[in-house]
Coordinates of C-alpha atoms in Angstrom, one line a residue:
Chain D
M6 CA -59.3 -64.7 -9.6
L7 CA -57.5 -64.6 -6.2
F8 CA -58.3 -60.8 -6.1
K9 CA -61.9 -61.5 -7.0
M10 CA -62.2 -64.1 -4.2
A11 CA -60.6 -61.8 -1.7
W12 CA -63.0 -59.0 -2.6
R13 CA -66.1 -61.2 -2.5
N14 CA -65.0 -62.8 0.8
L15 CA -64.8 -59.4 2.3
W16 CA -68.5 -58.9 1.8
R17 CA -69.7 -62.3 3.0
K18 CA -70.0 -60.8 6.4
A19 CA -70.8 -57.3 5.3
G20 CA -71.9 -56.1 8.8
R21 CA -68.6 -57.2 10.4
T22 CA -66.5 -55.7 7.6
A23 CA -68.4 -52.4 7.9
I24 CA -67.9 -52.3 11.7
T25 CA -64.1 -53.0 11.4
M26 CA -63.8 -50.5 8.6
T27 CA -65.7 -47.9 10.6
S28 CA -63.3 -48.4 13.5
I29 CA -60.3 -47.9 11.3
F30 CA -61.9 -44.9 9.6
F31 CA -62.5 -43.2 12.9
A32 CA -59.0 -44.1 14.1
V33 CA -57.6 -42.4 11.0
I34 CA -59.8 -39.3 11.4
I35 CA -58.8 -39.0 15.1
A36 CA -55.2 -39.6 14.4
V37 CA -55.2 -37.1 11.5
F38 CA -56.9 -34.5 13.6
M39 CA -54.5 -35.0 16.5
R40 CA -51.4 -35.0 14.3
S41 CA -52.6 -32.1 12.2
T42 CA -53.4 -30.0 15.2
Q43 CA -49.9 -30.8 16.6
E44 CA -48.1 -30.0 13.4
G45 CA -50.3 -26.9 12.9
V46 CA -49.3 -25.6 16.3
Y47 CA -45.7 -26.3 15.5
D48 CA -46.0 -24.4 12.3
L49 CA -47.6 -21.6 14.3
M50 CA -44.8 -21.6 16.8
I51 CA -42.1 -21.7 14.1
D52 CA -43.9 -18.9 12.2
N53 CA -44.3 -16.8 15.4
T54 CA -40.7 -17.2 16.6
V55 CA -38.8 -18.0 13.4
K56 CA -40.5 -16.8 10.3
F57 CA -42.0 -13.7 11.8
Y58 CA -39.0 -12.7 13.9
R59 CA -35.7 -14.4 13.4
G60 CA -36.0 -15.5 9.8
Y61 CA -35.4 -19.1 8.6
V62 CA -31.8 -18.4 7.8
Q63 CA -29.3 -15.7 9.0
V64 CA -25.9 -14.6 8.0
H65 CA -23.7 -13.1 10.8
Q66 CA -20.1 -12.2 11.4
N67 CA -18.3 -15.5 12.2
G68 CA -18.6 -16.2 15.9
Y69 CA -21.5 -13.8 16.5
W70 CA -24.0 -16.5 17.5
D71 CA -21.8 -17.8 20.3
E72 CA -20.9 -14.3 21.6
Q73 CA -23.6 -11.9 20.7
Y74 CA -22.3 -8.5 21.3
I75 CA -21.8 -5.4 19.2
D76 CA -18.1 -6.0 18.4
N77 CA -19.0 -9.2 16.6
T78 CA -21.1 -7.4 14.0
L79 CA -20.5 -7.9 10.3
F80 CA -19.5 -5.2 8.0
N81 CA -22.1 -4.8 5.2
E82 CA -19.6 -4.8 2.4
V83 CA -20.5 -4.0 -1.2
G84 CA -21.9 -7.0 -3.0
L85 CA -22.7 -9.0 0.1
E86 CA -26.5 -8.5 -0.2
E87 CA -26.4 -9.2 -3.9
T88 CA -24.6 -12.5 -3.4
I89 CA -27.1 -13.7 -0.9
L90 CA -30.1 -12.5 -2.8
A91 CA -28.8 -14.3 -5.9
H92 CA -29.8 -17.6 -4.3
P93 CA -33.1 -18.7 -6.0
D94 CA -34.6 -19.8 -2.6
V95 CA -33.9 -16.5 -0.8
K96 CA -37.1 -14.4 -1.1
L97 CA -36.2 -11.6 1.2
L98 CA -33.1 -10.2 3.0
V99 CA -33.6 -8.1 6.1
P100 CA -30.7 -6.2 7.7
R101 CA -30.7 -5.8 11.5
L102 CA -28.5 -4.3 14.1
E103 CA -29.6 -5.5 17.6
S104 CA -28.2 -4.7 21.0
P105 CA -29.3 -4.9 24.6
M106 CA -29.8 -1.4 26.0
M107 CA -31.1 0.4 29.1
A108 CA -34.3 2.3 28.5
S109 CA -34.8 5.1 30.9
T110 CA -37.1 8.0 31.6
G111 CA -34.9 9.3 34.3
P112 CA -36.4 7.9 37.5
N113 CA -37.6 4.7 35.7
S114 CA -35.3 2.4 33.9
R115 CA -35.7 -1.0 32.3
F116 CA -33.8 -3.5 30.2
C117 CA -34.8 -3.5 26.5
Q118 CA -33.7 -4.9 23.2
L119 CA -32.9 -2.3 20.6
V120 CA -33.5 -3.4 17.0
G121 CA -32.1 -1.2 14.2
F122 CA -34.3 -2.0 11.3
D123 CA -35.1 -1.3 7.7
P124 CA -38.9 -0.4 8.0
E125 CA -39.9 -1.6 4.6
R126 CA -38.1 -4.9 4.6
E127 CA -38.8 -5.6 8.2
D128 CA -42.5 -5.2 7.5
A129 CA -42.2 -7.5 4.6
L130 CA -40.7 -10.2 6.9
V131 CA -42.4 -9.6 10.2
K132 CA -45.6 -7.8 9.2
L133 CA -44.5 -5.2 11.7
K134 CA -47.0 -2.6 10.5
S135 CA -49.8 -4.9 11.5
K136 CA -48.5 -4.9 15.1
L137 CA -48.7 -1.2 15.4
I138 CA -51.6 -0.4 17.8
E139 CA -51.0 3.3 18.3
G140 CA -49.1 6.1 16.6
E141 CA -47.3 5.9 13.3
Y142 CA -45.0 3.4 11.5
L143 CA -41.5 4.7 11.1
G144 CA -39.8 5.6 7.9
P145 CA -36.2 4.9 7.1
D146 CA -35.0 8.4 7.9
D147 CA -37.2 9.1 10.9
R148 CA -35.6 9.9 14.2
G149 CA -37.9 8.2 16.6
I150 CA -38.7 4.8 18.1
M151 CA -41.6 2.3 18.2
V152 CA -41.8 0.3 21.5
G153 CA -43.6 -2.7 22.8
H154 CA -46.9 -1.6 24.4
L155 CA -46.1 -3.3 27.7
L156 CA -42.7 -1.6 28.0
A157 CA -44.5 1.8 27.5
E158 CA -47.2 0.8 30.0
K159 CA -44.6 -0.3 32.7
M160 CA -42.7 2.9 32.2
K161 CA -45.8 5.0 32.0
L162 CA -45.0 6.3 28.6
Q163 CA -47.3 7.5 25.8
I164 CA -46.9 8.5 22.2
G165 CA -44.8 11.7 22.0
D166 CA -43.0 11.0 25.2
T167 CA -39.2 10.7 25.1
L168 CA -37.2 7.6 26.0
I169 CA -33.5 7.6 26.8
L170 CA -31.5 4.7 25.4
L171 CA -28.1 3.9 27.0
G172 CA -25.7 1.1 26.3
Q173 CA -22.3 0.1 24.9
G174 CA -21.6 0.9 21.3
Y175 CA -19.1 -0.6 18.8
Q176 CA -15.5 -1.0 20.2
G177 CA -16.4 0.2 23.7
Q178 CA -18.0 3.5 22.7
Q179 CA -20.5 4.9 25.1
S180 CA -24.0 5.1 23.4
Y181 CA -26.8 7.2 24.7
D182 CA -29.4 9.4 23.1
Q183 CA -33.1 10.2 23.6
Y184 CA -35.9 9.5 21.1
P185 CA -39.5 10.4 20.8
I186 CA -41.9 7.5 20.9
K187 CA -43.8 7.5 17.7
G188 CA -45.6 4.1 17.8
L189 CA -46.7 1.3 20.1
L190 CA -46.4 -2.3 19.0
K191 CA -48.3 -5.4 20.2
F192 CA -46.7 -8.8 19.5
G193 CA -48.2 -12.2 20.2
S194 CA -45.4 -12.7 22.7
P195 CA -45.7 -10.9 26.0
E196 CA -41.9 -11.0 26.3
Q197 CA -41.5 -9.0 23.1
N198 CA -44.1 -6.5 24.2
K199 CA -42.0 -5.9 27.3
R200 CA -38.7 -5.6 25.6
M201 CA -38.7 -4.5 22.0
V202 CA -37.6 -1.0 20.9
Y203 CA -37.4 -0.4 17.1
L204 CA -35.2 2.4 15.7
P205 CA -34.5 2.9 12.0
L206 CA -31.3 1.2 11.0
K207 CA -29.2 4.3 10.1
E208 CA -30.1 6.0 13.3
A209 CA -29.3 2.8 15.3
Q210 CA -25.9 2.4 13.5
Y211 CA -25.2 6.1 14.4
L212 CA -26.3 5.5 18.1
L213 CA -24.1 2.4 18.4
S214 CA -21.2 4.0 16.5
A215 CA -21.3 1.1 14.1
P216 CA -21.8 2.6 10.6
D217 CA -22.5 -0.1 7.9
R218 CA -22.4 -2.8 10.6
L219 CA -25.1 -5.3 11.2
T220 CA -25.7 -8.1 13.7
A221 CA -27.5 -10.2 11.1
F222 CA -29.0 -10.5 7.7
A223 CA -32.2 -12.4 8.3
M224 CA -33.9 -14.0 5.4
D225 CA -37.1 -15.5 4.3
V226 CA -36.9 -18.5 2.0
T227 CA -39.3 -20.1 -0.4
N228 CA -40.0 -23.1 1.8
R229 CA -39.0 -24.1 5.4
R230 CA -37.7 -27.4 4.1
V231 CA -35.0 -25.8 1.9
T232 CA -33.1 -24.2 4.7
D233 CA -30.4 -26.9 4.8
K234 CA -29.8 -26.4 1.1
V235 CA -29.7 -22.6 1.4
V236 CA -27.2 -22.8 4.2
A237 CA -25.0 -25.2 2.3
D238 CA -25.1 -23.1 -0.9
L239 CA -24.4 -19.8 0.9
E240 CA -21.5 -21.4 2.7
T241 CA -19.9 -22.1 -0.6
K242 CA -20.5 -18.6 -1.9
L243 CA -19.5 -16.6 1.2
D244 CA -16.2 -16.5 3.0
T245 CA -16.8 -18.8 6.0
G246 CA -13.8 -17.3 7.7
T247 CA -15.7 -14.0 7.9
Y248 CA -19.3 -15.1 7.9
E249 CA -21.4 -17.8 9.5
V250 CA -24.6 -19.0 7.9
M251 CA -27.2 -20.6 10.2
D252 CA -30.7 -21.8 9.9
W253 CA -33.4 -21.7 12.5
K254 CA -32.8 -25.3 13.6
V255 CA -29.4 -24.2 14.8
M256 CA -30.5 -20.9 16.2
D257 CA -33.6 -22.1 17.8
K258 CA -32.4 -25.4 19.2
D259 CA -34.7 -25.2 22.2
L260 CA -37.7 -24.7 20.0
L261 CA -36.7 -27.6 17.8
S262 CA -36.1 -29.8 20.8
F263 CA -39.4 -28.9 22.3
I264 CA -41.2 -29.7 19.0
E265 CA -39.4 -33.0 18.6
A266 CA -40.1 -34.1 22.1
D267 CA -43.8 -33.0 21.9
R268 CA -44.1 -34.6 18.5
A269 CA -42.8 -37.9 19.9
G270 CA -45.4 -37.7 22.6
G271 CA -48.1 -37.2 20.0
V272 CA -46.9 -40.1 18.0
V273 CA -46.9 -42.3 21.0
T274 CA -50.5 -41.3 21.8
M275 CA -51.4 -42.0 18.1
Y276 CA -49.9 -45.4 18.3
I277 CA -51.8 -46.2 21.5
L278 CA -55.0 -45.4 19.6
Y279 CA -53.9 -47.6 16.8
V280 CA -53.0 -50.5 19.2
I281 CA -56.6 -50.3 20.5
I282 CA -57.9 -50.4 16.9
A283 CA -55.5 -53.2 16.1
F284 CA -57.1 -55.5 18.6
G285 CA -60.4 -55.0 16.7
I286 CA -58.8 -55.8 13.4
F287 CA -57.0 -58.8 15.0
G288 CA -60.4 -60.1 16.2
T289 CA -61.9 -59.8 12.8
A290 CA -58.9 -61.5 11.2
L291 CA -59.0 -64.4 13.7
M292 CA -62.7 -64.9 13.2
M293 CA -62.2 -64.9 9.4
V294 CA -59.7 -67.7 9.9
S295 CA -61.5 -69.8 12.5
E296 CA -64.9 -69.7 10.9
R297 CA -63.5 -70.7 7.5
Q298 CA -61.5 -73.6 8.6
Y299 CA -63.7 -76.1 6.8
E300 CA -63.5 -74.1 3.6
F301 CA -59.7 -73.8 3.9
G302 CA -59.5 -77.5 4.3
V303 CA -61.5 -78.0 1.1
Q304 CA -59.5 -75.5 -0.9
I305 CA -56.2 -77.2 0.2
A306 CA -57.7 -80.6 -0.6
I307 CA -58.5 -79.6 -4.2
G308 CA -55.0 -78.2 -4.7
M309 CA -54.8 -74.7 -3.5
K310 CA -51.4 -74.0 -1.9
K311 CA -51.4 -72.6 1.6
R312 CA -49.5 -69.5 0.5
Q313 CA -52.2 -68.8 -2.1
L314 CA -54.8 -69.1 0.6
A315 CA -52.7 -66.8 2.9
F316 CA -52.4 -64.4 0.1
V317 CA -56.2 -64.2 -0.4
L318 CA -56.7 -63.7 3.3
L319 CA -54.0 -61.0 3.4
L320 CA -55.6 -59.3 0.4
E321 CA -58.9 -59.2 2.2
M322 CA -57.4 -57.4 5.2
V323 CA -55.4 -55.0 2.9
F324 CA -58.5 -54.2 0.9
M325 CA -60.3 -53.4 4.2
A326 CA -57.5 -51.3 5.5
L327 CA -57.0 -49.4 2.2
M328 CA -60.7 -48.6 1.9
S329 CA -60.8 -47.4 5.5
V330 CA -57.7 -45.2 5.0
L331 CA -59.1 -43.9 1.7
A332 CA -62.4 -43.0 3.3
G333 CA -60.5 -41.4 6.3
S334 CA -58.4 -39.4 3.8
L335 CA -61.4 -38.3 1.8
F336 CA -62.9 -36.9 5.0
G337 CA -59.5 -35.9 6.5
I338 CA -58.3 -33.7 3.7
P339 CA -61.3 -31.3 3.8
M340 CA -61.2 -31.4 7.6
Q341 CA -57.5 -30.3 7.6
H342 CA -58.2 -27.5 5.1
Y343 CA -61.3 -26.3 6.9
F344 CA -59.6 -26.0 10.3
N345 CA -56.5 -24.6 8.8
R346 CA -58.6 -21.7 7.4
N347 CA -60.8 -21.6 10.5
P348 CA -58.6 -22.4 13.4
I349 CA -60.1 -23.3 16.7
Y350 CA -59.8 -20.4 19.2
L351 CA -58.8 -21.4 22.7
G352 CA -60.6 -20.1 25.7
D353 CA -59.2 -17.4 28.0
D354 CA -57.4 -19.8 30.4
M355 CA -55.7 -21.7 27.6
A356 CA -54.9 -18.5 25.8
Q357 CA -52.9 -17.2 28.7
V358 CA -50.9 -20.4 28.8
Y359 CA -50.2 -20.3 25.1
E360 CA -49.3 -16.7 25.1
A361 CA -46.8 -17.3 27.9
F362 CA -45.0 -19.5 25.5
N363 CA -45.2 -16.8 22.8
I364 CA -47.8 -18.7 20.8
E365 CA -51.0 -17.4 19.4
A366 CA -54.0 -19.0 21.2
I367 CA -55.3 -20.8 18.2
L368 CA -55.3 -24.4 17.0
P369 CA -54.9 -24.4 13.2
L370 CA -54.7 -27.8 11.5
S371 CA -51.6 -28.5 9.4
T372 CA -52.5 -29.3 5.8
D373 CA -49.3 -31.4 5.3
P374 CA -50.3 -34.4 3.1
G375 CA -47.5 -36.3 4.8
I376 CA -49.8 -36.7 7.9
L377 CA -52.3 -38.6 5.8
I378 CA -49.7 -40.7 4.1
D379 CA -48.3 -41.5 7.6
Q380 CA -51.7 -42.8 8.7
G381 CA -52.1 -44.9 5.6
T382 CA -48.7 -46.5 6.0
T383 CA -49.2 -47.0 9.7
V384 CA -52.6 -48.8 9.2
L385 CA -51.1 -50.9 6.4
F386 CA -48.1 -51.8 8.5
M387 CA -50.3 -52.6 11.4
T388 CA -52.4 -54.8 9.2
F389 CA -49.4 -56.8 8.1
V390 CA -48.2 -57.2 11.7
I391 CA -51.7 -58.2 12.9
M392 CA -51.9 -60.8 10.1
I393 CA -48.8 -62.7 11.1
Y394 CA -50.7 -64.9 13.6
P395 CA -53.8 -65.5 11.5
L396 CA -51.6 -66.3 8.5
Y397 CA -49.5 -68.7 10.7
K398 CA -52.8 -70.4 11.5
V399 CA -53.5 -70.8 7.8
F400 CA -50.1 -72.4 7.2
K401 CA -50.9 -74.8 10.0
V402 CA -54.3 -75.9 8.5
K403 CA -54.4 -79.7 8.0
P404 CA -57.1 -80.3 5.4
I405 CA -58.5 -83.5 6.9
E406 CA -58.8 -81.9 10.4
A407 CA -60.2 -78.7 9.0
M408 CA -62.8 -80.6 7.1
R409 CA -63.9 -82.4 10.3
A410 CA -64.2 -79.1 12.1
Chain Z
M30 CA -52.5 -101.3 -15.5
S31 CA -53.3 -100.3 -11.9
I32 CA -53.5 -96.6 -11.2
I33 CA -54.1 -97.1 -7.5
K34 CA -52.3 -99.7 -5.4
T35 CA -52.2 -100.1 -1.6
K36 CA -50.1 -102.5 0.2
N37 CA -50.8 -103.5 3.8
L38 CA -52.3 -100.1 4.4
R39 CA -53.1 -99.3 8.1
K40 CA -54.5 -96.4 10.0
T41 CA -54.7 -96.5 13.7
Y42 CA -56.3 -93.7 15.8
Y43 CA -54.7 -93.7 19.2
G44 CA -57.3 -92.7 21.8
V45 CA -58.1 -94.3 25.2
V46 CA -58.5 -97.4 23.1
P47 CA -56.6 -97.6 19.9
V48 CA -58.9 -98.1 16.8
N49 CA -57.7 -99.6 13.6
A50 CA -59.7 -97.7 11.1
V51 CA -57.9 -99.3 8.2
N52 CA -56.3 -102.6 8.9
G53 CA -54.0 -104.1 6.3
V54 CA -55.8 -103.1 3.1
N55 CA -54.3 -104.4 -0.1
L56 CA -56.1 -103.0 -3.1
E57 CA -55.6 -102.3 -6.8
I58 CA -57.7 -100.1 -9.0
Q59 CA -57.4 -100.3 -12.7
K60 CA -57.8 -97.4 -15.2
G61 CA -61.4 -96.9 -16.1
E62 CA -62.9 -98.7 -13.1
F63 CA -66.2 -97.5 -11.6
T64 CA -65.8 -98.8 -8.1
A65 CA -67.9 -98.4 -4.9
I66 CA -66.4 -99.0 -1.5
V67 CA -69.3 -100.0 0.8
G68 CA -69.6 -101.0 4.4
P69 CA -71.3 -100.0 7.6
S70 CA -70.5 -96.7 9.4
G71 CA -67.1 -96.9 11.0
S72 CA -65.9 -99.6 8.7
G73 CA -63.1 -97.3 7.4
K74 CA -64.4 -96.2 4.0
T75 CA -63.8 -92.5 4.3
T76 CA -60.5 -93.0 6.1
L77 CA -59.3 -95.3 3.2
L78 CA -60.4 -92.7 0.6
N79 CA -58.7 -89.9 2.5
I80 CA -55.4 -91.9 2.6
I81 CA -55.7 -92.8 -1.1
G82 CA -56.5 -89.1 -1.8
G83 CA -53.4 -87.9 0.1
L84 CA -55.5 -86.0 2.6
D85 CA -54.5 -88.2 5.5
K86 CA -51.4 -90.1 6.3
A87 CA -51.4 -93.9 6.9
T88 CA -49.9 -95.3 10.1
G89 CA -48.3 -98.1 8.0
G90 CA -48.1 -99.5 4.5
N91 CA -48.0 -97.7 1.2
V92 CA -50.2 -96.1 -1.4
W93 CA -49.1 -95.8 -5.0
V94 CA -50.8 -93.7 -7.6
G95 CA -49.3 -94.7 -10.9
D96 CA -45.6 -95.0 -10.1
Q97 CA -45.6 -92.5 -7.2
D98 CA -45.6 -93.8 -3.7
I99 CA -47.6 -90.9 -2.1
S100 CA -46.8 -92.1 1.4
Q101 CA -43.4 -90.6 0.8
L102 CA -44.6 -87.1 -0.2
T103 CA -44.5 -84.1 2.1
N104 CA -47.6 -82.1 2.8
N105 CA -46.7 -79.4 0.2
E106 CA -45.9 -82.0 -2.4
L107 CA -49.2 -83.7 -1.7
I108 CA -51.0 -80.5 -2.5
D109 CA -49.4 -80.4 -5.9
F110 CA -50.0 -84.1 -6.4
R111 CA -53.7 -83.8 -5.6
L112 CA -54.1 -80.8 -7.9
N113 CA -52.7 -82.7 -10.8
N114 CA -53.9 -86.2 -10.2
I115 CA -57.0 -86.5 -8.1
G116 CA -60.4 -85.0 -8.5
F117 CA -62.6 -84.8 -5.3
V118 CA -66.4 -84.9 -5.1
F119 CA -67.5 -84.4 -1.5
Q120 CA -70.8 -85.3 0.2
A121 CA -71.5 -81.6 1.0
Y122 CA -70.5 -80.4 -2.5
N123 CA -67.9 -78.0 -1.0
L124 CA -67.9 -75.5 -3.8
I125 CA -66.2 -72.2 -3.1
P126 CA -69.2 -70.1 -2.1
V127 CA -68.0 -66.7 -3.5
L128 CA -67.3 -68.1 -7.0
T129 CA -69.8 -68.8 -9.7
A130 CA -70.3 -72.3 -11.2
K131 CA -68.0 -71.3 -14.1
E132 CA -65.4 -69.8 -11.8
N133 CA -65.4 -72.9 -9.5
V134 CA -64.6 -75.1 -12.4
E135 CA -62.0 -72.7 -13.8
F136 CA -60.4 -72.2 -10.4
V137 CA -58.5 -75.5 -10.2
M138 CA -57.2 -75.0 -13.8
L139 CA -56.0 -71.6 -12.7
L140 CA -54.1 -73.2 -9.9
Q141 CA -52.5 -75.5 -12.5
K142 CA -51.6 -72.3 -14.5
R143 CA -53.4 -73.3 -17.6
S144 CA -54.0 -70.7 -20.3
K145 CA -57.1 -68.6 -20.3
E146 CA -58.3 -70.0 -23.6
E147 CA -57.8 -73.6 -22.4
R148 CA -59.6 -72.9 -19.1
E149 CA -62.6 -71.3 -20.7
A150 CA -63.0 -74.0 -23.4
R151 CA -62.7 -76.8 -20.9
T152 CA -65.1 -75.1 -18.4
K153 CA -67.7 -74.7 -21.1
E154 CA -67.3 -78.2 -22.2
L155 CA -67.5 -79.7 -18.7
L156 CA -70.5 -77.6 -17.6
E157 CA -72.3 -78.6 -20.7
A158 CA -71.4 -82.2 -20.1
V159 CA -73.0 -82.1 -16.6
G160 CA -76.0 -80.3 -18.1
L161 CA -75.4 -76.9 -16.5
G162 CA -74.6 -74.8 -19.5
E163 CA -77.2 -72.2 -18.6
L164 CA -76.1 -71.8 -14.9
V165 CA -72.5 -70.8 -15.5
D166 CA -72.9 -67.4 -13.7
K167 CA -74.8 -68.7 -10.7
R168 CA -73.2 -68.9 -7.3
P169 CA -73.6 -72.1 -5.2
S170 CA -76.2 -70.4 -3.0
H171 CA -78.4 -69.9 -6.0
M172 CA -78.3 -73.6 -7.1
S173 CA -80.0 -76.8 -5.9
G174 CA -78.0 -79.5 -4.2
G175 CA -78.1 -81.6 -7.3
Q176 CA -76.8 -78.8 -9.4
Q177 CA -74.1 -78.0 -7.0
Q178 CA -72.9 -81.6 -7.0
R179 CA -72.8 -81.6 -10.8
V180 CA -70.6 -78.5 -10.7
A181 CA -68.5 -80.4 -8.2
V182 CA -68.1 -83.2 -10.6
A183 CA -67.2 -80.8 -13.4
R184 CA -64.6 -79.2 -11.0
A185 CA -63.2 -82.6 -10.2
L186 CA -62.7 -83.4 -13.8
A187 CA -61.3 -80.0 -14.8
P188 CA -57.7 -80.6 -14.0
K189 CA -57.7 -83.9 -16.0
P190 CA -57.0 -86.0 -13.0
T191 CA -55.9 -89.6 -13.0
F192 CA -59.0 -90.6 -11.0
I193 CA -61.9 -89.2 -9.1
L194 CA -62.6 -89.8 -5.4
A195 CA -66.2 -89.4 -4.4
D196 CA -67.1 -89.6 -0.7
E197 CA -70.8 -90.3 -0.3
P198 CA -71.6 -88.1 -3.3
T199 CA -75.3 -88.7 -3.3
A200 CA -75.9 -88.6 0.5
N201 CA -77.6 -85.2 0.3
L202 CA -79.4 -85.6 -3.0
D203 CA -83.0 -86.5 -3.8
S204 CA -83.7 -89.4 -6.1
Q205 CA -83.9 -87.5 -9.3
S206 CA -80.7 -85.6 -8.6
T207 CA -79.0 -88.9 -7.7
A208 CA -80.1 -90.5 -10.9
N209 CA -78.9 -87.5 -13.0
L210 CA -75.6 -87.4 -11.2
L211 CA -75.0 -91.2 -11.6
D212 CA -75.9 -90.9 -15.3
I213 CA -73.4 -88.2 -15.8
M214 CA -70.6 -90.0 -14.0
A215 CA -71.3 -93.3 -15.7
D216 CA -71.3 -91.6 -19.0
L217 CA -68.0 -89.9 -18.3
N218 CA -66.6 -93.3 -17.2
R219 CA -67.8 -95.1 -20.3
K220 CA -67.1 -92.5 -22.9
E221 CA -63.9 -90.9 -21.5
N222 CA -62.6 -93.8 -19.4
V223 CA -62.6 -91.6 -16.3
T224 CA -61.8 -93.7 -13.2
F225 CA -64.2 -93.3 -10.3
L226 CA -63.8 -94.5 -6.7
F227 CA -66.8 -94.0 -4.4
S228 CA -67.5 -94.5 -0.8
T229 CA -71.2 -94.9 -0.3
H230 CA -74.1 -96.3 1.6
D231 CA -76.5 -95.5 -1.2
Q232 CA -77.9 -98.6 -2.9
R233 CA -78.6 -96.6 -6.1
V234 CA -74.9 -96.0 -6.4
I235 CA -73.9 -99.6 -5.5
D236 CA -76.3 -100.8 -8.2
R237 CA -74.4 -98.8 -10.8
A238 CA -70.9 -99.8 -9.7
R239 CA -69.0 -102.4 -11.7
R240 CA -66.9 -103.3 -8.8
V241 CA -68.0 -103.3 -5.2
I242 CA -65.5 -103.5 -2.3
T243 CA -66.9 -104.2 1.1
L244 CA -65.1 -103.1 4.2
E245 CA -65.6 -104.2 7.7
D246 CA -63.5 -103.1 10.7
G247 CA -61.0 -101.6 8.3
M248 CA -60.5 -104.8 6.3
I249 CA -61.7 -105.8 2.9
V250 CA -64.2 -108.6 3.4
K251 CA -65.5 -108.8 -0.1
D252 CA -64.4 -107.6 -3.6
E253 CA -67.0 -108.2 -6.2
R254 CA -66.7 -107.4 -10.0
R255 CA -70.0 -107.2 -12.0
E256 CA -71.2 -106.6 -15.4
I257 CA -73.8 -103.7 -15.3
Q258 CA -76.0 -102.9 -18.2
N259 CA -76.2 -99.2 -19.2
A260 CA -73.7 -98.4 -16.5

């Protein structure tokens, strides 16, 4: 009957209840939109820089990550790939041999990043074919290169032109050769467009005098949240004296730090929004207590304990908060999914800023249900905190004084 | 056997000038009495009833209900005490507005943690006894003042209290409703030996009381016992 009383009490002042619920509803919607946009952009950043380039997890020669040069490459021994691929959460394994090189046309030279790659597997991870804007995609045995379109532009190169690559090979070998440009690539990141040179793996290993050697095995996993487990499992299966296993959170510490700092900012903004709403709820709760003093006095007089009275009042506020959150969620879920599939495109000015940070200029909403759950728990927690003072007032009710009110 | 006893009961309100609302009241009420406390406004009737009902604390003296000196109870103990020993009928009915007649009567028994079967049976019995068997599902806002006060009487009786305190129970009722209510209360008093203690100005109530205690300036100035026909 206490539940029944709480429910009916809620609708005694239906207009006021509706206004309070509407304010919570909009707070939830705005908070869900803000947080989903934030998390959506983080997903995009991680996808752009991690999933679609580095891979969520990598295996290197032990010590490579701290000293990234060609002598610290791993030897792709028989059985290594099979051991890694045997892990149920590893979807794809992509071998790479990377090295900084000098790209030269003779009079014109620029720094570049050579990537020796497996064309088929690299495409499966990075969707490299989709980034080809001119020319042809390389096969595994081709002797040619694909370069970032800005590198070609700066060096005044076109498809069919020859580019000389110079650098240091394995164990101090001099590496230089010339390759025809067969394709131009366009990445989301301007930096990649200015630097990247792709050469089929076997040819790159030959160029760098590093047969069967790799800088990394990059891998795609079933889910970004399993990387810790994958790293831990692979560390038990691989010789950690020879290999190091790292996930993106270790390799992209700067990105992770940026996300965490930015997320904290977003959460603070969200809480500021909720604090504003909290005053509205607090006002409603205080009014509910003060205008029902007489009634509380009567109820205590006939034998209702103050804690039962407080429980009814708390139930009223929890009902109101739950209904608002539920309504917010019912609207928020389709909103998340709609804007996830139809991301908001940013204008030209904003697009330039985003692209400078290697992020596509779109705002997709994350569909993470955790965001909605967070709003629900935040509103409920806030309700409990707000109710402390009104409930204290209930415990202070003296029936005879209340009935004189 | 007295079920209510006060000894040198005093209540002083300390304002600019201290006012002795109840001033040394010694009183005994026996089981089954139908007593009216009368007196002019400000004579201390309501204050005396509030102290006897455990709603207010005396400045001095003691109140016993049965063997219990309720002056010694804490506020929380008083809530339990009232629930199990005292039924209240207020001038303004004071039903819980969001509950129906049936739920209002049942509510106090729910607070006593009585079984569902017992609650339902007693609610039905009491609402029929006050002549409201057909209005069980109506909320107070859909009932007349007289009907609401009859529900209040049923609610006061529901927890099987030691006695019923009624503060000006007929003040807001018309003649017919007053007569009906008094008939019901007198009937309950006669047939079930329920003890009633009223404060009232209403001559119709005074006429039906078998004992009339007159207060003036917080003191009992007259205590009259009468034989009433058809009371």
